[in-house]
XYZ file of C-alpha atoms in Angstrom:
679
model
C -20.668 8.996 27.362
C -22.736 5.954 27.609
C -26.843 5.855 29.102
C -27.884 3.336 31.750
C -30.898 1.612 31.686
C -32.056 4.098 34.198
C -31.508 7.309 32.136
C -32.911 5.572 28.897
C -36.309 5.183 31.810
C -35.826 8.903 32.557
C -35.456 10.187 29.117
C -38.717 8.225 28.417
C -41.023 9.554 31.503
C -39.351 13.423 31.122
C -40.308 13.540 27.358
C -43.313 11.841 27.813
C -44.975 13.669 30.964
C -48.565 13.927 30.411
C -51.493 12.316 32.910
C -52.949 11.138 30.281
C -50.629 8.397 29.223
C -49.054 5.048 30.654
C -46.135 3.660 29.792
C -44.434 0.199 30.692
C -41.244 -1.293 29.882
C -40.453 -5.044 29.706
C -37.012 -6.568 29.843
C -37.652 -9.948 29.647
C -33.851 -11.411 29.240
C -30.524 -10.002 27.803
C -31.075 -10.131 24.462
C -34.267 -8.505 23.290
C -36.530 -5.707 24.870
C -39.889 -4.963 24.151
C -41.675 -2.105 24.968
C -45.755 -1.981 25.715
C -47.415 1.693 25.286
C -50.885 2.209 26.505
C -52.036 5.546 25.471
C -54.837 7.140 27.266
C -55.690 10.051 24.818
C -58.723 12.111 24.303
C -60.010 12.662 20.794
C -58.672 16.058 19.911
C -55.789 16.991 22.621
C -53.335 15.744 25.250
C -52.560 18.541 27.973
C -53.026 21.014 25.802
C -50.602 19.251 22.671
C -52.729 18.349 19.445
C -52.772 14.936 19.429
C -50.587 14.189 16.507
C -47.853 16.020 17.478
C -47.939 14.333 21.242
C -47.767 10.767 18.956
C -45.095 11.637 16.868
C -43.403 12.931 20.619
C -43.815 9.484 21.941
C -42.577 7.296 19.190
C -39.174 9.699 18.989
C -38.842 8.740 22.592
C -40.045 5.323 22.062
C -37.045 4.618 19.231
C -34.589 6.562 21.467
C -35.599 4.782 24.277
C -34.860 1.360 22.755
C -31.780 2.285 20.602
C -29.992 3.357 23.883
C -30.986 0.495 25.696
C -30.270 -2.070 23.462
C -27.088 -0.118 22.811
C -26.377 -0.453 26.603
C -27.111 -4.017 26.591
C -24.725 -5.022 23.222
C -21.932 -2.716 25.120
C -19.360 -5.577 26.517
C -17.216 -4.051 29.433
C -14.020 -6.425 27.861
C -11.931 -5.280 30.759
C -11.639 -2.627 33.606
C -8.646 -1.403 36.309
C -6.719 -4.070 34.723
C -9.408 -7.033 35.064
C -11.415 -9.091 32.542
C -14.358 -11.871 32.500
C -13.399 -12.684 28.965
C -11.354 -15.795 27.843
C -10.197 -15.503 24.000
C -11.521 -19.316 22.483
C -9.507 -20.747 19.435
C -9.986 -24.290 18.162
C -7.279 -26.348 18.622
C -6.263 -27.063 15.207
C -6.480 -23.534 14.328
C -4.319 -22.115 11.748
C -0.789 -21.026 12.490
C -1.761 -17.263 11.753
C -4.975 -17.558 14.305
C -2.768 -18.792 16.689
C -0.293 -15.961 16.272
C -3.701 -13.621 16.165
C -4.943 -15.218 19.227
C -1.665 -14.162 21.209
C -1.200 -10.855 19.511
C -4.506 -10.266 20.844
C -3.970 -10.710 24.037
C -0.518 -8.806 24.461
C -2.418 -5.527 23.139
C -5.352 -5.810 24.836
C -3.035 -6.264 28.506
C -0.964 -2.960 26.544
C -4.608 -0.685 26.402
C -6.390 -2.288 29.687
C -3.725 -3.913 32.179
C -6.178 -7.099 31.734
C -4.428 -10.726 30.807
C -7.059 -12.370 28.328
C -6.716 -15.686 29.190
C -6.340 -18.435 25.430
C -8.762 -21.300 26.198
C -9.445 -24.084 24.125
C -12.661 -24.674 22.121
C -12.897 -27.675 23.983
C -13.699 -26.093 27.362
C -17.215 -25.364 28.752
C -19.005 -22.218 26.681
C -18.872 -19.129 29.235
C -20.838 -15.707 29.336
C -18.176 -13.660 28.458
C -15.762 -15.214 25.439
C -13.952 -13.483 22.199
C -14.507 -16.368 19.871
C -11.751 -16.649 17.206
C -12.350 -18.185 14.295
C -14.513 -21.075 12.951
C -15.059 -23.012 16.299
C -17.321 -25.237 18.299
C -17.753 -22.220 20.772
C -18.711 -20.260 17.378
C -21.418 -22.988 16.323
C -23.232 -22.721 19.735
C -24.259 -19.587 19.431
C -25.746 -19.727 16.473
C -24.808 -16.511 13.885
C -24.820 -16.709 10.563
C -21.035 -16.527 9.103
C -20.602 -17.269 5.094
C -17.096 -18.221 4.883
C -17.045 -18.549 1.725
C -17.639 -15.076 0.592
C -14.652 -13.705 2.755
C -12.120 -15.851 1.354
C -8.588 -17.187 2.780
C -8.182 -12.922 4.191
C -11.682 -11.709 4.459
C -13.651 -11.445 8.153
C -15.896 -10.588 10.476
C -16.413 -8.861 13.621
C -19.815 -9.460 15.407
C -21.412 -8.827 19.104
C -22.963 -11.620 19.400
C -24.902 -11.197 23.248
C -21.879 -10.702 25.627
C -19.518 -12.551 22.968
C -17.383 -10.844 20.431
C -17.242 -12.810 17.392
C -13.577 -12.238 15.379
C -13.888 -15.284 12.213
C -12.603 -14.885 8.859
C -10.544 -17.479 6.385
C -8.609 -20.060 8.170
C -4.796 -18.392 6.340
C -5.440 -14.445 7.286
C -8.992 -14.056 7.042
C -8.939 -14.762 11.618
C -5.250 -13.095 12.448
C -6.147 -9.761 9.811
C -9.674 -9.934 11.705
C -8.180 -9.224 14.890
C -5.848 -6.010 13.607
C -8.685 -5.470 12.188
C -10.410 -4.985 15.639
C -7.760 -3.236 17.524
C -7.517 -0.455 14.617
C -10.727 0.025 13.352
C -11.860 -0.473 16.884
C -9.431 0.305 19.507
C -7.804 3.053 17.815
C -4.528 0.953 17.533
C -1.676 1.977 14.542
C 1.667 0.627 13.334
C 3.095 3.147 11.747
C 6.699 1.495 11.081
C 8.411 -1.053 12.609
C 9.027 0.165 16.361
C 6.992 2.987 16.097
C 3.045 2.883 17.363
C 0.236 4.116 18.932
C -1.891 1.532 21.508
C -4.180 3.510 23.050
C -4.963 3.473 27.362
C -8.441 2.615 28.609
C -9.173 1.656 31.962
C -12.270 0.470 31.620
C -12.719 -1.005 27.713
C -16.721 -1.242 26.784
C -17.052 -2.686 22.873
C -20.675 -1.757 21.253
C -22.219 -3.117 19.286
C -20.317 -3.487 15.980
C -21.436 -6.018 12.965
C -18.678 -5.160 10.778
C -16.955 -7.381 7.268
C -13.932 -6.609 5.301
C -13.105 -8.683 2.752
C -10.027 -6.751 0.786
C -10.586 -5.344 -2.433
C -7.273 -6.616 -3.629
C -5.645 -10.252 -3.796
C -2.216 -8.948 -3.749
C -0.683 -5.963 -1.259
C 2.656 -4.802 -1.893
C 4.052 -1.694 -0.294
C 7.852 -2.374 -1.798
C 9.755 -0.267 0.781
C 12.854 -1.664 2.545
C 11.569 0.890 6.126
C 8.659 -1.160 5.704
C 9.505 -5.195 5.375
C 9.426 -6.234 8.747
C 6.908 -9.180 8.860
C 5.100 -7.825 12.070
C 4.595 -4.521 10.071
C 3.230 -5.824 6.969
C 0.671 -8.128 9.457
C -0.280 -6.025 11.666
C -1.010 -3.809 7.942
C -3.090 -6.461 6.166
C -0.387 -6.571 3.975
C 0.590 -10.012 2.104
C 3.546 -8.684 0.756
C 5.930 -10.868 -1.573
C 9.074 -9.513 -0.276
C 7.951 -9.115 3.511
C 9.363 -10.798 6.114
C 6.487 -13.048 6.646
C 6.524 -16.359 8.342
C 4.146 -19.254 8.501
C 2.711 -17.710 12.395
C 1.628 -14.386 9.713
C -0.097 -16.787 6.742
C 2.533 -16.449 4.943
C 2.590 -13.985 2.208
C 1.767 -13.861 -1.898
C 4.968 -15.630 -3.141
C 6.392 -15.069 -7.106
C 9.069 -16.294 -8.078
C 11.105 -13.775 -10.498
C 8.320 -11.272 -10.458
C 9.851 -9.315 -13.613
C 12.135 -10.693 -16.477
C 11.620 -13.881 -15.945
C 12.689 -15.348 -19.923
C 16.465 -14.812 -19.371
C 15.787 -17.766 -16.510
C 14.264 -20.252 -17.845
C 16.087 -19.806 -21.872
C 19.705 -18.118 -20.958
C 21.138 -17.781 -23.550
C 24.787 -19.474 -22.534
C 22.442 -22.399 -23.054
C 20.468 -22.246 -26.020
C 22.148 -19.058 -28.601
C 25.101 -20.929 -30.406
C 23.119 -24.268 -31.397
C 19.915 -22.034 -32.006
C 20.001 -18.498 -32.547
C 15.955 -18.810 -33.568
C 14.937 -19.023 -30.520
C 15.783 -15.189 -29.636
C 14.702 -12.607 -30.959
C 15.427 -11.215 -34.869
C 15.961 -7.229 -34.853
C 17.085 -5.998 -37.958
C 17.590 -8.573 -39.840
C 19.977 -10.319 -37.099
C 18.983 -12.678 -33.700
C 20.244 -11.104 -30.831
C 22.709 -12.461 -28.700
C 23.044 -9.113 -26.153
C 20.272 -8.552 -25.073
C 18.124 -10.555 -26.370
C 14.192 -11.568 -26.208
C 12.560 -14.824 -26.952
C 10.785 -15.673 -30.426
C 8.103 -16.351 -28.950
C 6.163 -17.915 -31.940
C 8.365 -20.448 -32.759
C 7.643 -23.575 -31.100
C 10.767 -25.659 -29.779
C 10.555 -21.763 -27.163
C 7.194 -22.289 -26.392
C 7.814 -25.920 -25.410
C 11.042 -25.255 -23.738
C 9.393 -22.558 -22.088
C 6.452 -25.100 -20.331
C 9.118 -28.042 -19.517
C 11.641 -25.788 -17.818
C 8.268 -23.482 -15.945
C 6.647 -26.821 -14.705
C 10.109 -28.452 -13.810
C 10.680 -25.194 -11.388
C 7.322 -26.342 -9.748
C 8.069 -29.330 -9.228
C 11.458 -28.278 -8.087
C 10.289 -25.663 -5.928
C 6.642 -25.572 -5.549
C 5.774 -23.071 -2.374
C 5.572 -20.350 -4.515
C 1.851 -18.965 -5.527
C 3.120 -17.207 -8.648
C 5.285 -17.717 -11.457
C 6.873 -15.076 -13.895
C 6.949 -15.476 -17.126
C 8.124 -12.149 -18.566
C 9.808 -9.853 -21.174
C 14.139 -9.169 -20.561
C 14.118 -6.061 -18.873
C 15.420 -4.159 -23.046
C 14.049 -3.608 -25.871
C 14.404 -5.623 -29.041
C 11.046 -8.005 -29.460
C 11.286 -10.092 -32.617
C 10.436 -8.809 -35.941
C 10.544 -11.970 -36.958
C 7.697 -12.992 -39.940
C 5.292 -14.941 -37.661
C 5.870 -12.779 -34.659
C 5.163 -9.716 -36.506
C 2.041 -11.325 -38.285
C 0.319 -11.704 -34.773
C 1.328 -8.973 -33.260
C -0.330 -6.331 -36.471
C -3.442 -8.401 -36.249
C -3.445 -7.772 -32.198
C -2.112 -4.405 -32.409
C 0.626 -4.813 -29.838
C 3.241 -5.869 -29.814
C 2.144 -8.089 -26.786
C 0.645 -10.527 -29.040
C 3.412 -12.932 -29.434
C 5.021 -13.581 -25.886
C 1.182 -13.666 -24.528
C 0.281 -16.240 -26.672
C 3.369 -17.764 -25.289
C 2.385 -17.550 -21.442
C -0.762 -18.467 -22.341
C 0.840 -21.695 -24.183
C 2.650 -21.543 -20.547
C -0.234 -21.655 -19.345
C -2.097 -24.432 -19.615
C 1.020 -26.755 -19.547
C 1.305 -25.790 -15.412
C -2.947 -25.670 -14.974
C -2.929 -29.459 -16.344
C 0.004 -29.882 -13.725
C 0.086 -27.252 -11.439
C -3.979 -26.392 -10.973
C -3.583 -23.867 -7.931
C -0.700 -22.211 -9.831
C -0.579 -18.690 -10.907
C 1.332 -17.259 -14.131
C 2.062 -13.720 -14.343
C 3.577 -11.780 -17.258
C 4.547 -7.983 -17.615
C 2.787 -5.434 -19.698
C 5.343 -3.467 -19.801
C 7.364 -0.383 -22.373
C 7.155 -1.940 -25.639
C 4.410 -4.563 -24.820
C 1.802 -2.181 -22.880
C -0.928 -1.800 -25.318
C -3.850 -4.483 -24.694
C -4.393 -6.823 -27.776
C -7.497 -6.385 -29.596
C -8.627 -10.486 -29.375
C -6.618 -12.373 -27.791
C -7.006 -12.729 -23.384
C -5.286 -13.736 -21.238
C -5.715 -17.473 -19.817
C -7.719 -17.574 -16.592
C -4.770 -18.802 -14.632
C -2.748 -15.684 -15.797
C -1.796 -12.215 -13.911
C -0.837 -9.586 -16.567
C 0.866 -6.979 -14.503
C 0.416 -3.468 -16.227
C 3.333 -1.492 -15.221
C 3.307 2.806 -15.001
C 6.954 3.130 -15.701
C 7.019 6.153 -17.836
C 4.173 8.067 -16.137
C 4.053 11.259 -14.594
C 3.795 10.969 -10.329
C 3.028 14.877 -9.487
C -0.534 14.350 -10.679
C -2.897 11.593 -10.615
C -2.606 9.908 -13.376
C -6.408 9.630 -14.832
C -6.406 13.967 -14.754
C -3.261 15.055 -15.711
C -2.284 16.296 -18.782
C 0.852 14.487 -19.764
C 0.793 12.890 -23.334
C 2.626 9.677 -21.242
C -0.353 9.652 -18.701
C -3.397 10.049 -20.912
C -1.631 6.674 -22.734
C -1.167 4.602 -19.761
C -4.912 5.511 -18.534
C -5.873 4.529 -22.315
C -3.967 0.614 -21.723
C -5.155 0.261 -18.653
C -9.017 0.805 -19.555
C -8.192 -1.795 -22.015
C -6.597 -4.480 -20.196
C -9.300 -3.620 -17.485
C -11.854 -5.398 -20.012
C -9.892 -8.286 -21.435
C -7.699 -9.667 -18.161
C -9.237 -11.832 -15.628
C -7.161 -10.753 -13.184
C -5.062 -7.452 -13.757
C -2.162 -6.663 -11.544
C -0.325 -3.143 -11.338
C 3.397 -2.294 -11.326
C 3.510 1.307 -9.755
C 6.294 3.352 -8.750
C 6.781 5.767 -5.852
C 9.812 7.194 -5.685
C 13.146 8.662 -8.201
C 14.999 5.748 -8.849
C 17.834 7.950 -9.865
C 17.952 9.684 -7.261
C 16.708 7.893 -3.594
C 16.886 11.081 -1.802
C 15.489 13.428 -4.623
C 12.378 15.215 -2.766
C 9.705 13.213 -4.709
C 6.302 15.198 -4.519
C 3.688 11.977 -4.814
C 2.061 11.830 -1.623
C -1.403 13.739 -3.049
C -1.491 10.716 -6.453
C -1.256 7.712 -4.072
C -4.864 8.071 -2.829
C -6.671 9.094 -6.638
C -4.758 6.668 -8.770
C -5.202 3.524 -5.875
C -9.211 4.335 -6.185
C -8.557 4.512 -10.064
C -6.749 1.123 -10.197
C -9.388 -0.246 -8.056
C -12.448 1.208 -10.733
C -10.544 -1.153 -13.551
C -10.462 -3.939 -12.312
C -7.012 -4.399 -10.453
C -6.519 -6.885 -8.377
C -3.323 -6.497 -6.899
C -0.860 -2.829 -6.622
C 3.093 -3.781 -6.321
C 4.231 -0.053 -4.964
C 7.475 -0.317 -5.928
C 10.137 2.001 -4.127
C 13.835 1.693 -3.177
C 14.345 -1.530 -1.321
C 18.139 -1.371 -1.573
C 18.269 0.407 1.697
C 16.355 2.341 4.556
C 15.951 5.469 5.282
C 14.913 6.712 1.209
C 12.710 9.901 0.751
C 10.132 9.555 3.707
C 9.798 6.138 3.067
C 8.683 4.754 6.248
C 6.102 7.612 5.360
C 5.216 6.238 2.023
C 5.026 3.163 3.339
C 2.185 3.323 5.546
C 0.068 5.978 3.713
C 0.206 3.170 0.483
C -0.389 0.365 2.857
C -3.777 2.130 4.036
C -4.869 2.321 0.771
C -4.050 -1.202 -0.039
C -5.911 -3.091 2.103
C -9.105 0.104 2.047
C -8.048 2.105 -1.475
C -10.911 4.757 0.326
C -8.735 5.622 3.213
C -8.906 8.898 4.156
C -4.764 9.610 2.781
C -4.836 12.767 4.075
C -5.611 11.365 7.509
C -2.892 8.702 7.165
C 0.101 11.187 6.485
C -1.542 13.450 9.757
C -1.299 10.569 12.027
C 1.529 9.412 11.125
C 3.143 12.336 11.053
C 2.143 13.050 14.318
C 3.219 9.543 15.701
C 7.294 9.333 13.998
C 8.125 12.814 14.376
C 5.583 14.076 17.471
C 6.225 18.539 17.663
C 7.870 18.476 14.272
C 4.592 17.105 12.731
C 3.222 20.606 11.402
C 6.461 21.813 9.755
C 7.052 18.967 8.263
C 3.613 18.537 6.765
C 4.122 22.397 5.839
C 7.040 21.222 3.672
C 5.305 18.367 2.350
C 2.626 20.784 1.077
C 5.298 23.094 0.214
C 6.342 20.808 -2.535
C 3.097 19.376 -3.691
C 1.523 22.917 -3.919
C 4.396 24.181 -6.267
C 3.910 21.406 -8.544
C 0.576 21.143 -8.357
C 0.543 25.293 -8.941
C 3.070 25.263 -12.308
C 2.230 21.910 -14.130
C 5.336 20.371 -13.467
C 5.521 16.554 -14.574
C 8.119 14.601 -12.522
C 8.962 10.903 -13.592
C 11.108 8.430 -11.649
C 14.518 9.888 -13.067
C 13.869 13.143 -12.336
C 17.364 14.998 -11.297
C 18.210 18.131 -9.327
C 18.574 20.800 -12.267
C 16.335 22.349 -14.336
C 15.776 20.335 -17.058
C 13.898 17.417 -15.583
C 14.988 14.846 -18.222
C 13.122 11.235 -19.358
C 15.624 8.539 -19.452
C 18.355 11.772 -19.414
C 17.096 13.054 -22.667
C 14.985 15.658 -22.918
C 13.928 15.929 -25.578
C 12.839 12.556 -25.008
C 10.419 14.593 -22.188
C 9.120 17.251 -24.605
C 8.045 14.369 -26.727
C 6.400 12.482 -23.876
C 5.313 15.170 -20.976
C 4.422 18.570 -22.862
C 0.774 18.866 -24.676
C 3.432 21.800 -26.456
C 6.666 21.175 -27.442
C 8.853 22.748 -25.035
C 11.500 21.337 -22.271
C 10.284 22.430 -18.906
C 11.955 25.390 -17.914
C 11.572 24.599 -14.581
C 12.103 21.448 -12.436
C 9.395 20.337 -9.699
C 12.710 21.940 -7.152
C 14.651 25.453 -7.500
C 17.054 27.718 -5.486
C 14.458 29.708 -3.552
C 12.129 26.507 -3.153
C 14.754 24.238 -1.632
C 15.539 27.575 1.034
C 12.433 27.810 2.174
C 12.282 23.470 2.424
C 15.600 23.911 4.356
C 14.399 26.629 7.110
C 11.331 24.063 7.828
C 12.996 21.692 8.531
C 15.198 23.481 10.765
C 11.830 25.141 12.515
C 11.741 20.980 13.030
C 15.232 20.413 14.571
C 14.381 23.283 16.631
C 11.252 21.710 18.342
C 13.085 18.597 18.816
C 15.038 19.941 22.107
C 15.457 17.293 24.839
C 13.767 14.387 22.632
C 16.808 12.460 21.136
C 14.728 10.339 19.366
C 12.524 12.094 17.398
C 15.441 13.820 16.546
C 17.040 11.571 15.155
C 14.190 10.737 12.564
C 14.304 14.342 11.318
C 17.686 15.051 11.005
C 17.541 11.377 9.102
C 14.507 12.479 6.804
C 16.197 16.229 6.526
C 18.539 14.299 4.251
C 16.536 14.280 1.532
C 16.282 17.917 1.003
C 20.537 18.243 2.156
C 20.849 16.141 -0.222
C 19.017 18.229 -3.526
C 20.793 21.066 -2.465
C 24.129 19.766 -2.524
C 23.693 18.221 -5.866
C 22.167 21.210 -7.361
C 25.223 23.342 -5.860
C 27.423 20.789 -8.005
C 25.625 20.944 -11.505
C 25.567 24.803 -10.697
C 29.623 24.741 -9.668
C 29.902 22.967 -12.880
C 28.082 25.573 -14.464
C 24.810 23.758 -16.228
C 23.540 26.745 -14.806
C 23.335 30.272 -13.068
C 25.026 30.264 -8.930
C 22.459 31.980 -6.816
C 25.448 33.761 -3.910
C 22.013 33.319 -1.288
C 21.944 29.589 -2.313
C 25.625 29.058 -1.969
C 25.530 30.451 1.568
C 23.032 27.517 2.576
C 25.033 24.656 1.169
C 27.863 25.546 2.949
C 26.177 25.197 5.919
C 24.605 22.214 5.328
C 27.668 20.729 4.133
C 28.680 19.408 7.308
C 25.288 18.103 9.087
C 24.567 16.218 5.722
C 27.476 14.432 5.768
C 27.265 13.506 10.078
C 23.554 12.014 9.215
C 24.568 10.537 5.777
C 27.819 8.633 7.761
C 25.983 7.013 10.228
C 22.574 5.848 8.093
C 21.553 3.084 6.982
C 21.919 4.424 3.221
C 23.581 2.038 1.051
C 22.713 3.261 -2.300
C 21.835 5.923 -3.708
C 20.084 5.576 -6.528
C 19.433 1.580 -7.773
C 21.762 -0.751 -8.377
C 24.525 1.298 -7.378
C 26.068 0.971 -4.007
C 27.438 4.206 -2.895
C 30.547 4.862 -0.698
C 30.742 7.383 1.875
C 33.774 8.474 2.092
C 34.224 9.049 -1.617
C 31.196 10.585 -2.248
C 31.707 13.042 0.337
C 35.513 14.046 -0.938
C 33.660 14.250 -4.264
C 31.000 16.905 -3.156
C 33.318 18.422 -1.507
C 36.023 18.757 -4.315
C 32.522 20.241 -6.931
C 31.897 22.780 -4.389
C 36.102 23.552 -3.435
C 35.305 22.855 0.122
C 38.024 21.969 1.904
C 37.939 19.301 4.190
C 39.533 18.255 7.651
């Protein structure tokens, strides 16, 4: 409720009601207020109230009155009953994203209020009611101070100045992000998934005093999810995703040439090996032609990589970051020079980091604005003792081996503890540290993956350790992965603001995306997470639907890496009872969708995850991998047809990484294993 000046004065009169007190309110102009109070006080008591108590009461009343009246004056009525006195002002030479932000602000304010607010040039005379977007002539005339240098290219300030609203930040994306920040953080707009948003309606849109400054703590923010690559969705959620379909109008994005495993591209074995096998890794006394790494201490390798990358930058200059990183297999070089360096530094990354630093030096001489990126991955993950990455080098630390059902820094798995130690080490030596994180089951894209509760603590852990960029890898092979849109939205909230309430983000998404079905779906998510937390079950990114959750399909490796004791887990994050309960919750969700076909379709697509786990687990039971459960067998029969009906019409093209699925062939295989006759 808004308090008027009259109401404020009435409040003051009532609070200070006493014949010995005289109050006057002086309001000389719209931008400042002063109170002149004259107290005619008896020596001891005022109207039966001790004078010190009265003075306290009077002071409180004055403070409240000043606050109320000042807030009232600071209020901006942007629109009322479909009309607005405001203009959106920007410079004629504003950046493409600033111009796009102005159009977006106009569109969404129209949706909120029904009023069309004109967009005008800053060369027009300054008016009394303006939304000033970006650094322009009207902003300078307002006399408000904004430190643009401290905002960088993506930060912004939202500020009420007199009767004007200022949204100003970095020209590249900051002004546009300020528009979305104003719409989301101050007006309640949300963009949950492409085509799913919530834009509130306000017949009278009143803006209170705002002074909001935001600069993203992460310079690179990538929710790498097929369902979340739409350019408008990325921009509206303030993501600069390298894979997002972000255009010039969005201010572009962080562009990366070969984010991973680029040695094979810079020095292809087909081109060099036959004449120069010494360029490639020595393993067990033999230079490797199949699955090689580079011999990183070889001077010719350093020279060729430097020349090739500089040539590539000349030919493809539009990237922000250029990758120089190990290939996606083992076989690091065991030659004398490489191993002397590795032993001195206590890590196999040392030869590779020396190579990267030398390449980065060559790049910096010709392209001082470019960044060279490398991986700390698998055998190269441990930080070096003495060597330091160059200032223009990004080290991307990968969490691939970890458990993702518990927060990284509180989990008792050996691999999580080792990763945290490595992260702490890199945070002290890497001037620019990014994270490659993993957020799905890559062996089974549809498998229930209980990682929603770890997204927030993990993000805060990263940021607390000097991380400046995060790549959250999910399923980008096809749409409709396991709760993919939910994960993408929550990750986006945390990537922009690591302190965002992830529980709130989940609930607001579920409510908008699933409607009345939000409650049983939230109960399903809690069921999964409660189970792994209660039983302390570690879930990696290759988890299987049976009871022998594997690490690279090797139970012995799981025992060695994931358990504090030496026992292989006696139960996975999924079992017959849990999946039966999960299916019941999804059935409740479907039952709530009567007459709501759009919500029903989303529920059925999302339910495929549990149905897939049921069918795959039943296939293993049919192969006598573990005992059959008669109740579960009945559920399998019930869910076969509904699953494949939704599966056929879905956008799923892959069931696991890099393996396209033939939907009909898969249906026949499952039916055969389960002994079901197809029509």
